[in-house]
Short mmCIF file of C-alpha atoms in Angstrom, two decimals:
data_model
loop_
_atom_site.label_atom_id
_atom_site.label_comp_id
_atom_site.label_asym_id
_atom_site.label_seq_id
_atom_site.Cartn_x
_atom_site.Cartn_y
_atom_site.Cartn_z
CA MET A 1 216.64 182.23 -71.07
CA ASN A 2 214.62 179.07 -70.45
CA ALA A 3 215.17 176.63 -67.58
CA LEU A 4 213.40 174.16 -65.34
CA ILE A 5 214.41 174.20 -61.67
CA LYS A 6 213.68 170.84 -60.05
CA SER A 7 212.82 170.18 -56.40
CA ALA A 8 213.64 173.59 -54.96
CA THR A 9 212.44 174.84 -51.58
CA ILE A 10 211.17 178.40 -51.91
CA VAL A 11 212.19 180.86 -49.18
CA ASP A 12 210.10 183.95 -49.88
CA SER A 13 207.39 185.20 -47.52
CA LYS A 14 205.75 187.04 -50.43
CA SER A 15 205.41 183.89 -52.50
CA ASP A 16 202.29 181.72 -52.63
CA PHE A 17 204.68 178.76 -52.38
CA HIS A 18 206.75 179.88 -49.36
CA ASN A 19 208.44 176.91 -47.64
CA GLU A 20 207.18 174.49 -50.30
CA THR A 21 209.44 172.22 -52.37
CA VAL A 22 208.40 172.62 -55.99
CA ASP A 23 209.53 172.76 -59.61
CA ILE A 24 209.88 176.20 -61.20
CA LEU A 25 209.57 176.70 -64.94
CA ILE A 26 211.25 179.80 -66.36
CA GLU A 27 210.56 180.88 -69.94
CA LYS A 28 212.11 183.95 -71.54
CA GLY A 29 213.32 185.13 -68.16
CA ARG A 30 209.91 184.97 -66.48
CA ILE A 31 208.37 182.42 -64.10
CA SER A 32 205.67 180.73 -66.16
CA LYS A 33 204.71 177.89 -63.81
CA ILE A 34 205.29 176.64 -60.27
CA ALA A 35 204.04 173.17 -59.28
CA LYS A 36 204.95 170.05 -57.35
CA ARG A 37 206.06 168.37 -60.54
CA ILE A 38 206.58 169.91 -63.98
CA THR A 39 207.43 167.95 -67.13
CA ASN A 40 210.13 169.60 -69.22
CA PRO A 41 208.14 171.12 -72.10
CA ARG A 42 210.84 171.77 -74.71
CA ASN A 43 214.04 170.13 -73.55
CA TYR A 44 214.97 173.16 -71.46
CA LYS A 45 218.05 173.11 -69.26
CA GLU A 46 217.20 171.37 -65.98
CA ILE A 47 218.73 172.53 -62.72
CA GLN A 48 219.00 169.82 -60.05
CA LEU A 49 221.28 170.56 -57.10
CA ASP A 50 221.77 169.17 -53.59
CA ASN A 51 219.41 170.63 -51.00
CA LEU A 52 218.41 173.35 -53.46
CA HIS A 53 216.69 176.43 -52.04
CA VAL A 54 215.53 179.48 -53.98
CA SER A 55 214.84 183.02 -52.79
CA GLN A 56 214.36 186.46 -54.27
CA GLY A 57 217.64 187.82 -55.59
CA TRP A 58 219.91 189.23 -52.90
CA PHE A 59 220.80 192.93 -52.76
CA ASP A 60 223.90 194.71 -51.44
CA SER A 61 223.62 198.45 -50.79
CA SER A 62 227.38 199.16 -50.61
CA VAL A 63 230.00 197.62 -52.90
CA SER A 64 233.19 199.06 -54.36
CA PHE A 65 234.84 197.68 -57.49
CA GLY A 66 237.65 200.13 -58.29
CA GLU A 67 236.90 200.71 -61.97
CA PRO A 68 237.48 203.29 -63.33
CA GLY A 69 240.96 204.04 -62.13
CA TYR A 70 241.68 201.18 -59.72
CA GLU A 71 241.21 198.18 -61.98
CA GLU A 72 244.08 196.41 -60.21
CA ARG A 73 241.76 196.16 -57.20
CA GLU A 74 238.70 195.02 -59.12
CA THR A 75 236.95 195.53 -62.44
CA ILE A 76 233.23 196.00 -62.87
CA SER A 77 233.07 192.85 -65.02
CA ASN A 78 234.78 190.56 -62.50
CA GLY A 79 233.07 192.29 -59.60
CA LEU A 80 229.66 191.51 -61.04
CA LYS A 81 230.73 187.92 -61.74
CA THR A 82 231.81 187.63 -58.10
CA ALA A 83 228.48 189.08 -56.98
CA ALA A 84 226.57 186.54 -59.11
CA ASN A 85 228.60 183.62 -57.79
CA SER A 86 227.94 184.92 -54.27
CA GLY A 87 224.16 185.02 -54.82
CA PHE A 88 223.59 188.75 -55.44
CA THR A 89 221.39 189.87 -58.32
CA SER A 90 221.67 193.60 -57.62
CA VAL A 91 224.36 195.79 -56.09
CA ALA A 92 224.68 199.51 -55.41
CA LEU A 93 228.11 200.73 -56.54
CA ASN A 94 229.96 203.33 -54.49
CA ALA A 95 231.50 206.38 -56.14
CA ASN A 96 235.04 205.86 -54.78
CA SER A 97 236.77 205.37 -58.11
CA ASN A 98 239.30 207.54 -59.96
CA PRO A 99 237.81 209.77 -61.22
CA VAL A 100 235.08 209.90 -58.60
CA ILE A 101 231.60 209.20 -60.01
CA ASP A 102 230.14 212.70 -59.69
CA SER A 103 228.50 213.54 -63.04
CA TYR A 104 225.91 212.38 -65.57
CA ALA A 105 228.67 211.03 -67.83
CA ASP A 106 230.26 209.05 -65.00
CA ILE A 107 226.96 207.40 -64.08
CA THR A 108 226.34 206.56 -67.74
CA PHE A 109 229.84 205.06 -68.04
CA VAL A 110 229.58 202.63 -65.12
CA LYS A 111 226.06 201.59 -66.17
CA SER A 112 227.33 200.84 -69.67
CA LYS A 113 230.09 198.64 -68.24
CA ALA A 114 227.42 196.51 -66.56
CA ASN A 115 225.22 196.03 -69.62
CA ASP A 116 224.19 192.51 -70.59
CA ASN A 117 224.92 191.12 -67.14
CA ALA A 118 222.93 188.86 -64.83
CA VAL A 119 223.62 191.23 -61.93
CA SER A 120 222.04 194.68 -62.04
CA LEU A 121 224.39 197.51 -61.11
CA TYR A 122 222.89 200.60 -59.49
CA PRO A 123 225.36 203.50 -59.27
CA ILE A 124 225.57 205.73 -56.22
CA GLY A 125 226.72 209.21 -57.24
CA ALA A 126 229.10 211.29 -55.15
CA LEU A 127 227.35 213.76 -52.86
CA THR A 128 229.97 216.46 -53.40
CA GLN A 129 232.25 217.25 -56.33
CA MET A 130 235.19 214.82 -56.31
CA SER A 131 233.88 213.76 -52.86
CA ASN A 132 235.88 216.62 -51.36
CA GLY A 133 233.06 217.90 -49.14
CA GLU A 134 233.12 221.45 -50.49
CA ASP A 135 230.47 221.81 -53.22
CA LEU A 136 227.46 219.65 -54.07
CA ALA A 137 227.84 217.43 -57.11
CA GLU A 138 225.34 217.36 -59.99
CA LEU A 139 222.74 215.46 -57.99
CA PHE A 140 219.72 215.97 -60.23
CA ASP A 141 221.67 215.20 -63.41
CA MET A 142 223.05 212.02 -61.87
CA ARG A 143 219.56 211.02 -60.75
CA ASN A 144 218.37 211.39 -64.34
CA ALA A 145 221.28 209.21 -65.49
CA GLY A 146 220.30 206.45 -63.05
CA ALA A 147 221.96 207.20 -59.71
CA VAL A 148 219.96 205.65 -56.85
CA ALA A 149 221.57 207.67 -54.01
CA PHE A 150 224.32 210.17 -53.26
CA TYR A 151 227.26 209.37 -50.98
CA ASP A 152 230.89 210.39 -50.49
CA TYR A 153 232.00 206.87 -49.61
CA GLN A 154 233.50 206.73 -46.10
CA LYS A 155 234.14 210.49 -46.18
CA PRO A 156 232.25 212.38 -43.47
CA MET A 157 230.43 215.58 -44.36
CA SER A 158 232.09 218.02 -41.97
CA ASN A 159 230.05 221.05 -43.08
CA PRO A 160 226.59 220.84 -41.45
CA ASN A 161 225.21 223.63 -43.63
CA LEU A 162 226.19 221.77 -46.81
CA MET A 163 224.47 218.64 -45.46
CA LYS A 164 221.37 220.72 -44.72
CA ILE A 165 221.36 222.10 -48.28
CA ALA A 166 221.90 218.59 -49.73
CA LEU A 167 218.89 217.22 -47.83
CA GLN A 168 216.72 220.16 -48.87
CA TYR A 169 217.76 220.08 -52.52
CA ALA A 170 217.48 216.31 -52.96
CA SER A 171 214.01 216.28 -51.40
CA ASN A 172 212.75 218.10 -54.53
CA PHE A 173 213.18 214.89 -56.53
CA ASP A 174 212.94 212.28 -53.74
CA GLY A 175 216.71 211.86 -53.73
CA LEU A 176 218.35 209.67 -51.08
CA VAL A 177 221.25 211.39 -49.30
CA CYS A 178 223.79 209.19 -47.49
CA SER A 179 226.05 210.46 -44.72
CA PHE A 180 229.02 208.53 -43.37
CA PRO A 181 228.67 208.44 -39.56
CA GLN A 182 231.96 209.84 -38.32
CA GLU A 183 233.00 213.17 -36.84
CA SER A 184 236.56 213.44 -38.16
CA ARG A 185 237.70 215.97 -35.59
CA ILE A 186 236.94 213.39 -32.91
CA SER A 187 238.14 210.26 -34.72
CA ARG A 188 241.27 212.02 -36.07
CA ASN A 189 243.90 209.37 -36.88
CA GLY A 190 242.28 206.54 -34.93
CA VAL A 191 242.66 203.13 -36.57
CA ALA A 192 240.85 200.92 -34.02
CA ASN A 193 237.97 201.22 -31.60
CA GLU A 194 239.01 203.39 -28.66
CA HIS A 195 238.70 200.93 -25.81
CA VAL A 196 240.73 198.51 -23.70
CA ASN A 197 242.11 196.59 -26.67
CA SER A 198 243.39 199.64 -28.54
CA THR A 199 245.23 200.71 -25.40
CA LYS A 200 246.76 197.25 -24.88
CA LEU A 201 247.87 197.07 -28.53
CA GLY A 202 249.13 200.64 -28.72
CA LEU A 203 246.79 201.54 -31.59
CA LYS A 204 245.34 205.02 -31.99
CA GLY A 205 241.70 205.01 -30.94
CA ASN A 206 238.59 205.95 -32.93
CA PRO A 207 235.90 206.37 -30.24
CA ALA A 208 232.25 205.42 -30.55
CA LEU A 209 231.56 209.06 -29.70
CA ALA A 210 232.85 210.12 -33.13
CA GLU A 211 230.12 208.10 -34.81
CA GLU A 212 227.37 209.01 -32.40
CA LEU A 213 227.95 212.77 -32.61
CA GLN A 214 227.67 212.64 -36.40
CA VAL A 215 224.54 210.49 -36.29
CA ALA A 216 222.91 212.86 -33.80
CA ARG A 217 223.83 215.90 -35.90
CA ASP A 218 222.47 214.39 -39.10
CA LEU A 219 219.23 213.37 -37.43
CA PHE A 220 218.72 216.94 -36.22
CA LEU A 221 219.37 218.21 -39.76
CA LEU A 222 216.97 215.62 -41.15
CA GLU A 223 214.21 216.71 -38.79
CA TYR A 224 214.75 220.33 -39.77
CA THR A 225 214.82 219.74 -43.54
CA GLU A 226 212.25 216.92 -43.73
CA GLY A 227 214.57 215.25 -46.21
CA LYS A 228 215.42 211.63 -46.93
CA LEU A 229 218.52 210.22 -45.23
CA HIS A 230 220.40 206.91 -45.24
CA ILE A 231 223.15 206.32 -42.68
CA PRO A 232 225.44 203.55 -43.95
CA THR A 233 227.38 201.08 -41.79
CA ILE A 234 226.59 202.12 -38.24
CA SER A 235 228.63 200.29 -35.61
CA THR A 236 227.70 201.34 -32.06
CA ALA A 237 224.93 200.62 -29.59
CA LYS A 238 224.23 204.33 -29.10
CA SER A 239 223.79 204.81 -32.86
CA VAL A 240 221.07 202.16 -32.78
CA GLU A 241 219.35 203.99 -29.94
CA LEU A 242 219.50 207.34 -31.74
CA ILE A 243 218.06 205.94 -34.96
CA ARG A 244 215.39 203.99 -33.09
CA ALA A 245 214.25 207.26 -31.46
CA ALA A 246 214.30 209.07 -34.81
CA LYS A 247 212.10 206.41 -36.39
CA ALA A 248 209.69 206.72 -33.48
CA LYS A 249 209.40 210.39 -34.47
CA LYS A 250 208.59 209.29 -38.06
CA LEU A 251 211.73 210.81 -39.57
CA ASN A 252 212.55 209.58 -43.08
CA VAL A 253 215.73 207.74 -42.12
CA SER A 254 217.19 204.33 -42.89
CA CYS A 255 220.48 202.72 -41.97
CA SER A 256 222.64 199.69 -42.66
CA VAL A 257 225.24 197.65 -40.83
CA ALA A 258 228.26 195.88 -42.31
CA ILE A 259 228.12 192.13 -41.79
CA HIS A 260 231.62 192.07 -40.30
CA ASN A 261 230.53 194.51 -37.58
CA LEU A 262 227.96 191.93 -36.51
CA VAL A 263 230.43 189.07 -36.41
CA PHE A 264 233.79 190.37 -35.18
CA THR A 265 234.88 192.54 -32.26
CA ASP A 266 238.09 194.49 -31.71
CA ALA A 267 239.42 191.47 -29.80
CA VAL A 268 240.58 190.00 -33.14
CA LEU A 269 243.17 192.74 -33.62
CA HIS A 270 245.80 191.11 -31.37
CA GLU A 271 247.68 189.75 -34.40
CA PHE A 272 247.55 193.10 -36.22
CA ASP A 273 245.98 191.46 -39.30
CA THR A 274 245.21 194.41 -41.59
CA ASN A 275 242.27 192.56 -43.15
CA PHE A 276 240.50 193.51 -39.93
CA LYS A 277 241.23 197.21 -40.44
CA VAL A 278 237.88 198.60 -41.55
CA LEU A 279 235.92 201.82 -41.24
CA PRO A 280 233.97 202.14 -39.02
CA PRO A 281 236.26 199.98 -36.86
CA LEU A 282 235.27 196.73 -35.22
CA ARG A 283 233.72 197.60 -31.86
CA THR A 284 232.85 195.66 -28.66
CA GLN A 285 230.59 192.69 -27.99
CA THR A 286 228.06 195.09 -26.44
CA ASP A 287 227.91 196.94 -29.75
CA CYS A 288 227.56 193.70 -31.73
CA ASP A 289 224.67 192.59 -29.53
CA ALA A 290 222.92 195.95 -29.93
CA LEU A 291 223.35 195.85 -33.72
CA ILE A 292 221.86 192.37 -33.90
CA GLU A 293 218.94 193.50 -31.75
CA GLY A 294 218.51 196.50 -34.04
CA LEU A 295 218.18 194.16 -37.01
CA LYS A 296 215.66 192.01 -35.20
CA ASP A 297 213.39 194.91 -34.24
CA GLY A 298 213.68 196.71 -37.58
CA THR A 299 215.67 199.72 -36.41
CA ILE A 300 218.44 198.72 -38.83
CA ASP A 301 216.94 198.39 -42.30
CA MET A 302 219.52 196.26 -44.10
CA VAL A 303 222.88 194.54 -43.97
CA THR A 304 225.70 195.16 -46.40
CA THR A 305 228.98 193.43 -47.16
CA ASP A 306 230.59 196.89 -47.56
CA HIS A 307 232.70 195.01 -50.12
CA ASN A 308 235.91 197.01 -50.58
CA PRO A 309 238.76 195.39 -52.54
CA ILE A 310 242.22 196.69 -51.63
CA ASP A 311 245.35 195.60 -53.51
CA ILE A 312 247.94 193.68 -51.53
CA GLU A 313 250.61 196.40 -51.28
CA TYR A 314 248.19 198.52 -49.23
CA LYS A 315 247.39 195.66 -46.85
CA LYS A 316 250.78 193.95 -46.37
CA ILE A 317 252.15 196.88 -44.38
CA GLU A 318 252.04 198.15 -40.80
CA PHE A 319 248.55 198.36 -39.33
CA ASP A 320 248.70 202.15 -38.91
CA TYR A 321 249.44 202.69 -42.60
CA ALA A 322 247.23 200.01 -44.20
CA LYS A 323 244.13 201.09 -46.09
CA TYR A 324 240.70 200.44 -44.63
CA GLY A 325 238.52 197.76 -46.16
CA SER A 326 237.57 194.11 -46.49
CA ILE A 327 235.88 192.22 -49.29
CA GLY A 328 232.68 190.48 -48.26
CA LEU A 329 230.52 189.29 -51.16
CA GLU A 330 231.76 185.69 -51.08
CA SER A 331 231.40 185.34 -47.31
CA ALA A 332 228.10 187.21 -46.76
CA PHE A 333 225.65 184.32 -46.76
CA GLY A 334 227.78 181.91 -44.75
CA ALA A 335 228.74 184.55 -42.18
CA LEU A 336 225.15 185.65 -41.55
CA GLN A 337 224.00 182.06 -41.14
CA ASN A 338 226.44 181.66 -38.27
CA SER A 339 224.35 184.23 -36.37
CA PHE A 340 220.82 183.96 -37.82
CA THR A 341 218.38 181.34 -39.08
CA THR A 342 218.14 180.74 -42.81
CA LYS A 343 214.77 182.52 -42.93
CA LYS A 344 216.17 185.61 -41.20
CA THR A 345 219.37 185.55 -43.26
CA ILE A 346 217.41 185.59 -46.50
CA SER A 347 215.21 188.35 -45.17
CA LEU A 348 218.29 190.42 -44.38
CA LEU A 349 219.87 189.80 -47.78
CA THR A 350 216.74 190.81 -49.68
CA GLN A 351 215.86 193.92 -47.65
CA GLY A 352 216.67 197.46 -48.71
CA LYS A 353 215.73 197.40 -52.38
CA SER A 354 212.71 199.67 -52.02
CA ARG A 355 214.79 202.26 -50.14
CA PHE A 356 216.96 202.56 -53.26
CA ASN A 357 213.94 202.48 -55.62
CA ILE A 358 214.78 199.00 -56.89
CA THR A 359 211.86 196.82 -57.94
CA GLU A 360 211.29 193.61 -55.98
CA HIS A 361 210.11 190.44 -57.71
CA SER A 362 208.43 187.75 -55.61
CA ILE A 363 208.59 184.09 -56.58
CA ASN A 364 205.16 183.74 -58.15
CA GLU A 365 203.85 182.76 -61.56
CA GLY A 366 204.05 185.61 -64.05
CA GLU A 367 206.84 187.43 -62.19
CA ILE A 368 210.23 188.22 -63.69
CA ALA A 369 212.76 185.60 -62.57
CA ASP A 370 215.11 187.37 -60.14
CA LEU A 371 216.36 184.42 -58.13
CA THR A 372 219.19 183.29 -55.90
CA LEU A 373 219.91 179.54 -55.72
CA PHE A 374 221.61 178.21 -52.58
CA ASN A 375 222.24 175.36 -50.16
CA PRO A 376 221.74 176.63 -46.59
CA ASP A 377 223.40 173.68 -44.86
CA GLU A 378 226.79 173.19 -46.53
CA THR A 379 229.71 174.15 -44.28
CA TYR A 380 233.22 174.99 -45.44
CA ASP A 381 236.30 177.00 -44.54
CA LEU A 382 236.86 180.13 -46.65
CA THR A 383 240.22 179.85 -48.40
CA ILE A 384 241.87 182.06 -51.01
CA ASP A 385 241.10 179.60 -53.80
CA LYS A 386 237.38 180.09 -53.07
CA ILE A 387 237.64 183.85 -53.60
CA SER A 388 237.02 185.08 -57.14
CA SER A 389 237.59 188.76 -56.32
CA ARG A 390 240.84 190.16 -57.72
CA SER A 391 241.81 191.41 -54.27
CA LYS A 392 241.88 188.82 -51.48
CA ASN A 393 241.59 191.12 -48.44
CA SER A 394 238.87 189.18 -46.63
CA MET A 395 238.68 189.12 -42.85
CA PHE A 396 236.72 185.86 -43.16
CA LEU A 397 239.70 183.90 -44.52
CA GLY A 398 240.09 180.75 -42.44
CA GLN A 399 236.63 181.11 -40.93
CA GLN A 400 234.08 178.31 -41.12
CA LEU A 401 230.98 179.44 -42.99
CA LYS A 402 227.58 177.80 -43.22
CA GLY A 403 225.70 178.00 -46.48
CA LYS A 404 226.74 178.10 -50.12
CA SER A 405 225.39 180.09 -53.06
CA TYR A 406 224.90 178.11 -56.25
CA GLY A 407 224.42 181.25 -58.35
CA VAL A 408 221.64 183.40 -59.76
CA ILE A 409 218.99 183.65 -62.45
CA ALA A 410 218.25 187.27 -63.30
CA ASN A 411 217.96 189.67 -66.22
CA ASN A 412 217.09 186.74 -68.48
CA LYS A 413 220.49 185.18 -67.74
CA MET A 414 221.84 182.38 -65.56
CA VAL A 415 225.14 182.17 -63.67
CA LEU A 416 225.90 178.94 -61.80
CA ASN A 417 229.09 178.22 -59.85
CA ASN A 418 229.50 174.71 -61.20
CA GLU A 419 229.56 175.81 -64.83
#
């Protein structure tokens, strides 16, 4: 793939051309030249777009697509197209399909479905067989097939001894173990944050305590085993404090936060819109503020969309019975920019790759072209016609977003929204 990007402002602190507006020449999928002005050498495709900015390709550490088994929610093919249109060049795929991705063959299958795509798909294997929490899955075999981590998506590990064994075993091959932060015997059937609003609305409460107990337990197990732990989608102020203290002790722990948990609080539940039913639940403004502070000081390592397509019949029902989940790829950039500067937003969207052993490519001459193209200033309201996901369960519908992705250049391919 050959192309000439004209008049693009580079947003990449690792680039020699950070904050400069330049031309970028790409030949055979690699950046061959960066300069103030480049003459098209061989009639290559020229890319000229309004207020064009370019950064390293964005990464999402938690996406669900449905395939295999739930193709009505989303297919891998359309999911990766949606990711490209949204500015992501790499995504980590959760194991919550049917069958659950818990073997060498399963990892090989989903990787094969993503072949010849601009977006790189990195499978996360199930931590336990069929994600049932009883016996460890084939972790080493899945690692050899290409799994970047092990996680029973949104299913807490109730057995502390099994979590201890998982951390010990995976440490033999530098495996990354993920643990969903929820103590199920505390959360029980709670569907909303246990607080004033859940009481007013008559919704069963899921207390912050349920998350914090599990985080504390896993951090104790991590210290004992000296393993490698990732805690996905934390949502409470106390969780931030616990992980901050663990990092001060030099424990090998990382964590993420879902973008919607930074933006929304449980106050939005007054209309019982099931698009806002997510796990962990939306918390309080105090929690949101603590999560944002945790991102700023580095306690929280990365953001995620926690993109989770759910078909309409599981959302257009009573709040208590609706499935958890919201899509988030299309809204990620615009939502973050409502809370952070463009520089910080890009930093958040490009963090986390090294934790999942994914190679980073800076915007410098000689580097592989792994680029996101975007306009940071365009504002628009998110409507259903702007969503390319098969499922439309976005809590950002009707919200004004700031910033638009033009597409990506990656894996020697180009995907642009206007083509």
